[in-house]
Amino acid sequence: MRRCRFTPVVLLQLTFYAGLRDEFWTDNELGEHHWSKHFPYCGGAFQSPIDIKSELLRFDPTLRPIEVQNYNLSPNEQLTLGNNGHSVQISLPPKMYISSLPHRYTAAQLHFHWGSSSRPAGSEHMVNSKQYAAEMHVVHFNSDKYHNMSMAVDKSDGLAVLGVLIEVGEFNPAFEHFLKFINGIKYRGQKVQLSGFNVRALLPARLDEYYRYDGSLTTPPCYPSVLWTVFRNHITISHKQFLDLSTALYSSHAQDLTHVPLNGNYRKSQLVDSRVVLVSFKEGRGLHGPLTVTSPLIRKRIVQQLLVGDLADLADERLYQLLPSGSEKLHAGKEKELKEQESETLDKVKKQTLNPSPARKSQTNRFVGKLGLAEDAMCYISLEKRVSLQLKQRHTENQLVRALRDAVFLELNFKSYLDCKSDLALPTIRHILRGRPTDEAFELDRSLTKALMNHRKTSTTIKKSVPGTNYGSLSPATVPGKPHNQGYPHPWLLPMEWED
Ligand SMILES: *[C@@H]1O[C@H](CO)[C@@H](O)[C@H](O)[C@H]1NC(C)=O
Ligand SMILES: [Zn+2]
């Protein structure tokens, strides 16, 4: 029941801790460090925001430019500008949508995160640890599959958010459409009507250059339901405009005795888990640019090999295929082989399509079904209910967070791996191997664990290790004992020279 009360509310970014002052981002009982007590997903997998570091980047040539429709609203259109106690938010009409993703994602609202007048650093996403002055989020939901925002918010394919980094610099005329009314919504719960304007003008000029990853809502209940697009190019607002945004508002109601300024409303960077960040652009990052993603075909082939193929082969020479992308570097000269394999895989897939092998097919489907992908949209609310029920009253908050994470991580990791947005994590590989209790499976597990330990050694010699969360992931960002914010370059992630 708890979820049912919170979800629609948080979704629409209205107030939910009614009666409580907004101390959401401060270091107290209600601060972000305590979110997971009440909202277990906040302590779970695939959280946002993240620090988008060079070593996480993978160039994906299939990423199309973002296309938005009907963003140029007529002045006759009525929008609502509101202060919800956590942010300033503009409602958006459902005719606005993103047309360039596999599903139609319909716009719902946009809102901002910002620093304070004394500290103009309040973006949620960071790029190579640089925090921008502010960040805009244009929130969309998957309207092909879900009826409204409330239905979509807790589904793994429910939301798509466009993130725009904002720097203090040149005056931005587009912001005046709503900043001129900001003094009318000083207090929490206040709203004013706004005439339509060209929302496209709030986005950077180039919509073809962006970062893409799988993440979450950055406010409770933190469902990992967001397909994130963060544009590479920031926009600017003037210093005065930044002050308008960061000093005009209070997170308290007009009738409250004391008034709490609304600023610093950003969540800190979260663990990367096994994720990588896809980029739609190639130039200008390091000597050779980012690595290119391993194709989904090769990924599917690896999964198939784990399911029914020759494990000794994987444990032997092809171990690097299970390790984070870029570890091919350790096997100099393998790129060519990789390309050959890719075309070989293509041939195989073609042959299989013409002449499918029924045994293999059903086995893959069974696995995919076991991971829940057959349902194709996990519902986080019901999952939390199930886990809570299983744990009954005896559970501690930590156990609930942990159990939820265990329940959700494998599925997210697997889905994200097939979409090229993560590396295969060790728990996921072990899960897949459960159906193969052979000596070869044991040997592969051993080899992987060993490779992981070698990797740990290598990384500790490079930089002194800081305790970090380990989720058994093979990702360079979460290898045991590995600092979360490690330096670049990483030995496994030195840019490869791709011939193209
Ligand atoms: C969203 O859609 C569901 C199912 O169609 C409906 O039951 C619910 O009332 C809707 N919620 C809102 C806030 O419109
Ligand atoms: Zn946001």
Coordinates of C-alpha atoms and ligand atoms in Angstrom, one line a residue:
M1 CA 0.0 0.0 0.0
R2 CA 2.8 2.3 0.8
R3 CA 4.0 2.3 -2.8
C4 CA 0.6 3.0 -4.1
R5 CA 0.4 6.1 -2.0
F6 CA 3.8 7.4 -3.0
T7 CA 4.2 6.5 -6.6
P8 CA 1.8 8.7 -8.5
V9 CA 2.8 11.6 -6.3
V10 CA 6.5 11.3 -6.7
L11 CA 6.1 10.7 -10.4
L12 CA 4.4 13.9 -11.0
Q13 CA 6.9 15.5 -8.7
L14 CA 4.3 16.9 -6.4
T15 CA 4.9 16.9 -2.7
F16 CA 4.9 13.6 -0.9
Y17 CA 6.3 14.0 2.6
A18 CA 3.4 16.2 3.4
G19 CA 4.0 18.3 6.4
L20 CA 7.7 17.7 6.5
R21 CA 10.1 20.4 5.5
D22 CA 12.2 19.7 2.5
E23 CA 15.4 18.5 3.8
F24 CA 15.7 16.1 1.0
W25 CA 19.2 16.7 -0.1
T26 CA 20.7 17.6 3.3
D27 CA 22.6 15.3 5.6
N28 CA 19.9 14.5 8.1
E29 CA 17.2 11.9 8.7
L30 CA 15.5 12.8 5.4
G31 CA 18.7 13.4 3.4
E32 CA 19.6 11.3 0.4
H33 CA 21.8 8.9 2.5
H34 CA 18.6 7.8 4.3
W35 CA 16.4 7.5 1.2
S36 CA 16.8 3.7 1.0
K37 CA 15.3 3.3 4.5
H38 CA 12.0 4.2 3.1
F39 CA 12.6 3.6 -0.6
P40 CA 14.8 0.4 -1.0
Y41 CA 15.4 0.9 -4.7
C42 CA 17.4 4.1 -3.8
G43 CA 20.0 1.7 -2.4
G44 CA 19.7 -0.7 -5.3
A45 CA 21.1 -1.4 -8.7
F46 CA 21.5 0.9 -11.8
Q47 CA 21.0 4.2 -10.0
S48 CA 21.3 7.7 -11.3
P49 CA 23.0 10.1 -11.7
I50 CA 26.5 8.9 -12.5
D51 CA 29.8 10.6 -13.2
I52 CA 30.3 10.0 -17.0
K53 CA 33.9 9.1 -17.2
S54 CA 36.0 8.6 -20.3
E55 CA 36.7 5.0 -19.4
L56 CA 33.0 4.1 -19.4
L57 CA 32.4 5.4 -22.9
R58 CA 31.7 3.1 -25.8
F59 CA 31.0 4.5 -29.2
D60 CA 27.8 3.0 -30.7
P61 CA 27.4 3.8 -34.4
T62 CA 23.8 2.7 -34.3
L63 CA 22.7 5.6 -32.0
R64 CA 20.5 7.9 -34.1
P65 CA 20.1 11.6 -33.5
I66 CA 17.4 12.5 -31.0
E67 CA 14.2 13.6 -32.7
V68 CA 11.6 15.5 -30.8
Q69 CA 8.1 16.3 -32.2
N70 CA 5.7 19.2 -31.5
Y71 CA 8.2 20.8 -29.1
N72 CA 7.3 24.2 -30.6
L73 CA 4.2 25.1 -28.6
S74 CA 1.9 27.9 -29.6
P75 CA 1.3 30.8 -27.2
N76 CA -2.3 29.6 -27.0
E77 CA -1.2 26.4 -25.2
Q78 CA -1.5 26.6 -21.4
L79 CA 1.3 25.2 -19.4
T80 CA 1.6 25.0 -15.6
L81 CA 4.7 26.3 -13.8
G82 CA 4.9 25.0 -10.3
N83 CA 7.1 24.8 -7.2
N84 CA 6.7 21.3 -5.8
G85 CA 9.1 21.9 -2.9
H86 CA 11.9 19.9 -4.6
S87 CA 12.2 21.7 -7.9
V88 CA 10.5 24.1 -10.4
Q89 CA 8.5 22.1 -12.9
I90 CA 6.7 22.9 -16.1
S91 CA 3.9 20.5 -17.2
L92 CA 4.1 19.5 -20.9
P93 CA 1.3 18.5 -23.2
P94 CA 1.1 14.9 -24.5
K95 CA 1.4 15.9 -28.1
M96 CA 5.1 16.4 -27.4
Y97 CA 7.1 13.2 -27.8
I98 CA 10.5 11.6 -28.8
S99 CA 10.2 9.8 -32.1
S100 CA 13.7 8.4 -32.5
L101 CA 13.6 5.6 -29.8
P102 CA 12.3 2.1 -30.4
H103 CA 9.0 3.2 -28.7
R104 CA 7.2 6.5 -28.7
Y105 CA 8.0 8.4 -25.5
T106 CA 5.5 11.1 -24.6
A107 CA 6.5 14.2 -22.7
A108 CA 5.1 14.8 -19.2
Q109 CA 7.1 17.5 -17.6
L110 CA 10.4 19.2 -17.3
H111 CA 12.2 20.4 -14.2
F112 CA 15.6 21.5 -13.0
H113 CA 18.3 20.7 -10.5
W114 CA 20.8 23.5 -9.4
G115 CA 23.4 24.6 -7.0
S116 CA 23.2 27.7 -4.9
S117 CA 24.2 31.4 -5.3
S118 CA 27.5 30.7 -3.5
R119 CA 28.1 27.4 -5.2
P120 CA 27.0 27.4 -8.9
A121 CA 27.5 23.6 -9.2
G122 CA 24.3 21.6 -9.0
S123 CA 24.0 19.4 -12.1
E124 CA 23.3 15.8 -11.3
H125 CA 25.3 14.2 -14.0
M126 CA 29.0 14.9 -14.1
V127 CA 31.3 14.5 -17.1
N128 CA 34.8 13.5 -16.1
S129 CA 33.9 14.7 -12.5
K130 CA 33.0 18.2 -13.7
Q131 CA 29.7 19.3 -12.2
Y132 CA 27.8 21.9 -14.1
A133 CA 25.9 24.8 -12.6
A134 CA 22.5 23.2 -13.2
E135 CA 20.7 20.5 -15.2
M136 CA 17.3 20.2 -16.9
H137 CA 15.4 17.0 -17.2
V138 CA 12.7 16.6 -19.8
V139 CA 10.7 13.5 -18.6
H140 CA 8.9 11.2 -21.1
F141 CA 7.1 7.9 -20.6
N142 CA 6.7 4.9 -22.9
S143 CA 3.2 5.7 -24.3
D144 CA 3.3 2.7 -26.7
K145 CA 3.2 0.4 -23.7
Y146 CA 1.7 2.3 -20.8
H147 CA -1.4 4.4 -20.5
N148 CA 0.1 7.2 -18.4
M149 CA 3.1 8.2 -16.3
S150 CA 2.0 6.4 -13.2
M151 CA 1.7 3.1 -15.0
A152 CA 5.2 3.6 -16.6
V153 CA 7.2 4.8 -13.7
D154 CA 8.1 1.5 -12.2
K155 CA 8.6 -0.5 -15.4
S156 CA 12.1 -1.3 -16.7
D157 CA 11.2 0.3 -20.1
G158 CA 8.9 2.9 -18.7
L159 CA 10.7 6.3 -18.9
A160 CA 13.1 8.2 -21.1
V161 CA 14.6 11.4 -19.8
L162 CA 16.6 14.0 -21.8
G163 CA 19.2 15.6 -19.6
V164 CA 20.7 19.0 -20.4
L165 CA 23.7 20.3 -18.7
I166 CA 23.6 24.0 -17.9
E167 CA 26.6 26.4 -17.5
V168 CA 26.7 30.0 -16.4
G169 CA 27.6 32.1 -19.4
E170 CA 25.6 33.8 -22.1
F171 CA 22.1 35.0 -21.5
N172 CA 19.5 32.5 -22.6
P173 CA 16.3 34.1 -24.0
A174 CA 14.3 30.9 -23.9
F175 CA 14.6 30.7 -20.1
E176 CA 12.8 34.0 -19.8
H177 CA 9.5 32.4 -20.9
F178 CA 9.2 30.9 -17.3
L179 CA 11.9 32.7 -15.2
K180 CA 9.9 35.9 -15.4
F181 CA 7.1 34.2 -13.5
I182 CA 9.3 32.5 -10.9
N183 CA 8.5 35.0 -8.1
G184 CA 4.9 33.9 -8.4
I185 CA 5.8 30.4 -7.2
K186 CA 8.1 31.2 -4.4
Y187 CA 6.5 28.8 -2.0
R188 CA 5.9 25.1 -2.2
G189 CA 2.6 24.1 -3.8
Q190 CA 2.3 27.4 -5.7
K191 CA 1.4 27.3 -9.4
V192 CA 1.0 29.8 -12.2
Q193 CA -0.2 29.4 -15.8
L194 CA 2.3 29.9 -18.5
S195 CA 1.7 30.4 -22.3
G196 CA 3.3 27.9 -24.6
F197 CA 6.7 28.6 -26.1
N198 CA 9.3 26.7 -28.1
V199 CA 10.6 24.1 -25.7
R200 CA 13.1 23.0 -28.3
A201 CA 14.9 26.2 -27.6
L202 CA 15.8 24.9 -24.1
L203 CA 17.8 22.0 -25.7
P204 CA 21.3 22.3 -27.1
A205 CA 21.5 23.0 -30.8
R206 CA 22.9 19.5 -31.5
L207 CA 20.7 16.6 -30.6
D208 CA 22.9 14.1 -32.4
E209 CA 25.7 14.1 -29.8
Y210 CA 24.8 12.4 -26.5
Y211 CA 25.6 9.9 -23.7
R212 CA 23.2 7.0 -23.3
Y213 CA 22.9 4.6 -20.4
D214 CA 20.4 2.7 -18.2
G215 CA 19.6 4.4 -15.0
S216 CA 16.9 5.5 -12.5
L217 CA 14.8 8.3 -11.1
T218 CA 17.2 10.6 -9.1
T219 CA 14.5 11.1 -6.4
P220 CA 12.6 8.5 -4.4
P221 CA 11.4 6.0 -5.1
C222 CA 14.5 5.7 -7.4
Y223 CA 13.0 3.0 -9.7
P224 CA 15.7 1.9 -12.2
S225 CA 13.2 2.6 -15.0
V226 CA 14.9 5.4 -17.0
L227 CA 16.6 5.3 -20.4
W228 CA 18.9 8.3 -20.0
T229 CA 20.1 10.6 -22.8
V230 CA 22.5 13.3 -21.6
F231 CA 23.4 15.7 -24.3
R232 CA 27.1 16.2 -24.9
N233 CA 26.8 19.9 -25.4
H234 CA 25.7 22.1 -22.5
I235 CA 23.6 25.2 -22.8
T236 CA 24.2 28.5 -20.9
I237 CA 22.1 30.9 -18.8
S238 CA 23.4 34.2 -17.6
H239 CA 24.6 34.7 -14.0
K240 CA 21.5 36.7 -13.3
Q241 CA 19.3 33.9 -14.7
F242 CA 21.1 31.4 -12.5
L243 CA 20.5 33.6 -9.5
D244 CA 16.8 33.9 -10.4
L245 CA 16.6 30.1 -10.5
S246 CA 18.7 29.5 -7.4
T247 CA 17.5 32.2 -5.0
A248 CA 13.8 32.8 -5.8
L249 CA 12.3 29.7 -4.3
Y250 CA 11.6 28.1 -1.0
S251 CA 11.0 24.4 -0.3
S252 CA 8.5 25.4 2.5
H253 CA 4.9 26.4 2.2
A254 CA 3.9 30.1 2.4
Q255 CA 2.2 29.6 5.8
D256 CA 5.2 27.9 7.4
L257 CA 6.9 29.8 10.2
T258 CA 10.5 29.4 8.9
H259 CA 11.4 29.4 5.2
V260 CA 13.9 27.0 3.8
P261 CA 15.6 28.1 0.6
L262 CA 15.2 25.6 -2.3
N263 CA 18.7 25.0 -3.7
G264 CA 21.3 22.3 -4.0
N265 CA 18.6 19.9 -5.1
Y266 CA 20.8 17.4 -6.8
R267 CA 21.6 13.8 -5.9
K268 CA 25.2 12.8 -5.7
S269 CA 26.8 10.4 -8.2
Q270 CA 25.9 6.8 -7.8
L271 CA 27.8 3.6 -8.4
V272 CA 28.2 2.6 -12.0
D273 CA 27.6 -1.1 -11.3
S274 CA 28.6 -3.0 -14.5
R275 CA 27.2 -0.3 -16.7
V276 CA 29.0 1.4 -19.6
V277 CA 27.9 4.6 -21.3
L278 CA 27.1 4.5 -25.0
V279 CA 28.1 7.6 -27.0
S280 CA 26.7 8.7 -30.3
F281 CA 29.9 10.6 -31.3
K282 CA 33.4 9.5 -31.7
E283 CA 35.8 12.3 -32.0
G284 CA 37.7 14.3 -29.4
R285 CA 38.0 11.9 -26.4
G286 CA 41.5 10.8 -25.9
L287 CA 44.0 9.8 -28.5
H288 CA 41.8 7.4 -30.4
G289 CA 38.4 8.2 -29.2
P290 CA 36.3 5.8 -27.1
L291 CA 36.1 2.1 -27.7
T292 CA 33.4 0.8 -30.0
V293 CA 30.7 -1.4 -28.5
T294 CA 30.8 -5.1 -29.1
S295 CA 27.9 -5.8 -31.4
P296 CA 24.7 -7.3 -30.0
L297 CA 25.3 -10.2 -32.3
I298 CA 28.5 -11.2 -30.6
R299 CA 26.8 -10.6 -27.2
K300 CA 24.0 -12.9 -28.1
R301 CA 26.5 -15.5 -29.3
I302 CA 28.4 -15.3 -26.0
V303 CA 25.2 -15.9 -24.1
Q304 CA 24.3 -18.7 -26.3
Q305 CA 27.7 -20.2 -25.8
L306 CA 27.2 -19.9 -22.0
L307 CA 23.9 -21.6 -22.3
V308 CA 24.6 -24.5 -24.7
G309 CA 28.0 -24.0 -26.2
D310 CA 31.6 -25.1 -25.6
L311 CA 32.5 -23.7 -22.1
A312 CA 36.0 -25.0 -22.2
D313 CA 36.5 -22.8 -25.3
L314 CA 35.2 -19.8 -23.4
A315 CA 37.3 -20.5 -20.3
D316 CA 40.4 -20.9 -22.5
E317 CA 41.1 -18.4 -25.3
R318 CA 37.8 -16.6 -25.4
L319 CA 37.7 -15.6 -21.8
Y320 CA 38.4 -12.0 -22.8
Q321 CA 35.0 -11.9 -24.5
L322 CA 33.4 -12.2 -21.1
L323 CA 35.6 -9.5 -19.6
P324 CA 34.8 -5.8 -20.0
S325 CA 35.1 -4.5 -23.5
G326 CA 38.6 -3.3 -24.1
S327 CA 40.3 -6.2 -22.5
E328 CA 40.9 -7.5 -26.0
K329 CA 43.9 -5.2 -25.8
L330 CA 45.4 -8.0 -23.7
H331 CA 45.1 -10.2 -26.7
A332 CA 46.9 -8.1 -29.3
G333 CA 45.8 -8.7 -32.8
K334 CA 42.4 -10.2 -31.8
E335 CA 40.4 -7.4 -33.4
K336 CA 40.6 -9.0 -36.8
E337 CA 39.5 -12.3 -35.3
L338 CA 36.6 -10.4 -33.6
K339 CA 35.5 -9.0 -36.9
E340 CA 35.8 -12.5 -38.5
Q341 CA 33.7 -13.9 -35.7
E342 CA 31.2 -11.2 -36.2
S343 CA 30.7 -12.1 -39.8
E344 CA 30.8 -15.8 -38.9
T345 CA 28.1 -15.1 -36.3
L346 CA 26.1 -13.3 -39.0
D347 CA 26.4 -16.3 -41.2
K348 CA 25.3 -18.6 -38.4
V349 CA 22.4 -16.5 -37.5
K350 CA 21.3 -16.4 -41.1
K351 CA 21.6 -20.1 -41.3
Q352 CA 19.7 -20.6 -38.1
T353 CA 17.0 -18.3 -39.3
L354 CA 16.7 -20.4 -42.4
N355 CA 17.1 -23.6 -40.6
P356 CA 16.5 -23.1 -36.9
S357 CA 17.7 -25.6 -34.4
P358 CA 14.7 -26.2 -32.1
A359 CA 16.7 -27.4 -29.1
R360 CA 18.8 -24.3 -28.9
K361 CA 16.0 -22.0 -29.5
S362 CA 13.8 -23.3 -26.7
Q363 CA 16.7 -23.4 -24.3
T364 CA 17.5 -19.7 -24.9
N365 CA 13.9 -18.8 -24.5
R366 CA 13.6 -20.7 -21.3
F367 CA 16.5 -18.8 -19.9
V368 CA 15.2 -15.5 -21.1
G369 CA 11.9 -16.4 -19.5
K370 CA 13.6 -17.3 -16.3
L371 CA 15.2 -13.8 -16.1
G372 CA 11.7 -12.3 -16.6
L373 CA 12.4 -10.8 -20.0
A374 CA 9.5 -12.7 -21.4
E375 CA 7.2 -10.5 -19.4
D376 CA 9.4 -7.8 -21.0
A377 CA 8.6 -5.1 -18.3
M378 CA 9.4 -5.8 -14.7
C379 CA 7.1 -4.0 -12.3
Y380 CA 9.2 -2.7 -9.4
I381 CA 6.2 -2.1 -7.1
S382 CA 5.0 -5.7 -7.2
L383 CA 8.6 -6.9 -6.9
E384 CA 9.1 -4.9 -3.7
K385 CA 5.8 -6.2 -2.3
R386 CA 6.9 -9.8 -3.1
V387 CA 10.3 -9.4 -1.5
S388 CA 8.8 -7.6 1.6
L389 CA 6.3 -10.4 2.0
Q390 CA 9.1 -13.0 1.8
L391 CA 11.1 -11.2 4.3
K392 CA 8.0 -10.7 6.5
Q393 CA 8.6 -8.5 9.5
R394 CA 12.0 -9.9 10.5
H395 CA 13.9 -8.0 7.8
T396 CA 16.2 -5.1 8.5
E397 CA 16.2 -2.3 6.0
N398 CA 19.5 -3.5 4.7
Q399 CA 18.2 -6.9 4.0
L400 CA 15.3 -5.5 2.0
V401 CA 17.7 -3.4 -0.1
R402 CA 20.0 -6.3 -0.6
A403 CA 17.2 -8.7 -1.5
L404 CA 15.6 -6.3 -3.9
R405 CA 19.0 -5.7 -5.5
D406 CA 19.6 -9.4 -5.9
A407 CA 16.2 -9.8 -7.5
V408 CA 16.6 -6.9 -9.9
F409 CA 20.3 -6.8 -10.8
L410 CA 20.5 -10.0 -12.9
E411 CA 17.6 -9.0 -15.1
L412 CA 18.8 -5.4 -15.5
N413 CA 22.4 -6.5 -16.1
F414 CA 21.4 -9.1 -18.7
K415 CA 19.0 -6.8 -20.6
S416 CA 21.5 -4.0 -20.5
Y417 CA 24.3 -6.4 -21.6
L418 CA 22.3 -7.4 -24.7
D419 CA 21.6 -3.7 -25.4
C420 CA 25.4 -3.1 -25.1
K421 CA 24.8 -0.8 -22.1
S422 CA 26.7 -3.0 -19.6
D423 CA 29.3 -5.7 -19.2
L424 CA 28.3 -9.1 -18.1
A425 CA 28.6 -9.3 -14.3
L426 CA 29.9 -12.4 -12.5
P427 CA 26.6 -13.1 -10.7
T428 CA 24.8 -13.0 -14.1
I429 CA 27.3 -15.4 -15.6
R430 CA 26.9 -17.7 -12.6
H431 CA 23.1 -17.5 -12.9
I432 CA 23.3 -18.5 -16.6
L433 CA 25.7 -21.3 -15.8
R434 CA 23.4 -22.8 -13.1
G435 CA 21.8 -24.9 -15.8
R436 CA 25.2 -26.4 -16.6
P437 CA 26.7 -28.3 -13.6
T438 CA 29.7 -29.6 -15.5
D439 CA 33.4 -29.5 -14.9
E440 CA 33.7 -27.0 -17.8
A441 CA 31.3 -24.6 -16.0
F442 CA 33.3 -24.9 -12.8
E443 CA 36.5 -24.3 -14.7
L444 CA 35.1 -21.3 -16.4
D445 CA 33.9 -19.8 -13.1
R446 CA 37.4 -20.4 -11.7
S447 CA 39.1 -18.8 -14.7
L448 CA 36.9 -15.8 -14.4
T449 CA 37.4 -15.4 -10.7
K450 CA 41.2 -15.6 -11.3
A451 CA 41.1 -13.0 -14.1
L452 CA 39.1 -10.8 -11.8
M453 CA 41.7 -11.1 -9.1
N454 CA 44.5 -10.4 -11.5
H455 CA 42.6 -7.4 -12.6
R456 CA 42.2 -6.3 -9.0
K457 CA 46.0 -6.6 -8.5
T458 CA 46.7 -4.6 -11.6
S459 CA 44.3 -1.9 -10.6
T460 CA 45.7 -1.6 -7.1
T461 CA 49.2 -1.1 -8.4
I462 CA 47.9 1.6 -10.6
K463 CA 46.1 3.5 -8.0
K464 CA 45.7 2.9 -4.3
S465 CA 42.5 1.2 -3.7
V466 CA 39.6 2.8 -1.8
P467 CA 36.9 0.5 -0.3
G468 CA 34.1 0.3 -2.8
T469 CA 30.9 -1.6 -3.2
N470 CA 31.4 -4.9 -4.9
Y471 CA 28.7 -6.6 -6.7
G472 CA 30.8 -9.3 -8.3
S473 CA 30.7 -7.3 -11.4
L474 CA 33.4 -7.6 -14.0
S475 CA 33.0 -4.0 -14.9
P476 CA 36.1 -1.9 -14.4
A477 CA 34.0 0.5 -12.3
T478 CA 33.0 -2.1 -9.6
V479 CA 35.7 -4.7 -9.5
P480 CA 36.3 -5.6 -5.8
G481 CA 38.4 -3.1 -3.9
K482 CA 38.4 -0.9 -6.9
P483 CA 37.9 2.8 -6.3
H484 CA 34.7 4.0 -7.7
N485 CA 36.2 7.1 -9.2
Q486 CA 39.4 5.6 -10.5
G487 CA 41.9 7.4 -12.7
Y488 CA 42.2 7.0 -16.5
P489 CA 43.5 5.2 -18.4
H490 CA 42.6 1.8 -17.2
P491 CA 44.8 -1.0 -18.4
W492 CA 41.9 -2.9 -19.8
L493 CA 40.4 0.1 -21.4
L494 CA 43.2 1.6 -23.4
P495 CA 41.8 2.8 -26.6
M496 CA 42.0 0.2 -29.4
E497 CA 42.9 1.1 -32.8
W498 CA 39.9 0.1 -34.8
E499 CA 40.3 0.0 -38.5
D500 CA 37.4 1.7 -40.2
Ligands
LIG1 C1 -3.3 5.7 -15.3 O1 -3.8 4.7 -16.0 C2 -4.4 3.6 -15.2 C3 -4.8 2.5 -16.1 O2 -5.3 2.9 -17.3 C4 -5.6 4.2 -14.4 O3 -6.2 3.2 -13.6 C5 -5.1 5.3 -13.5 O4 -6.2 5.9 -12.9 C6 -4.4 6.4 -14.4 N1 -3.8 7.3 -13.5 C7 -3.8 8.6 -13.7 C8 -3.1 9.5 -12.7 O5 -4.4 9.1 -14.6
ZN2 ZN 15.4 15.4 -12.3

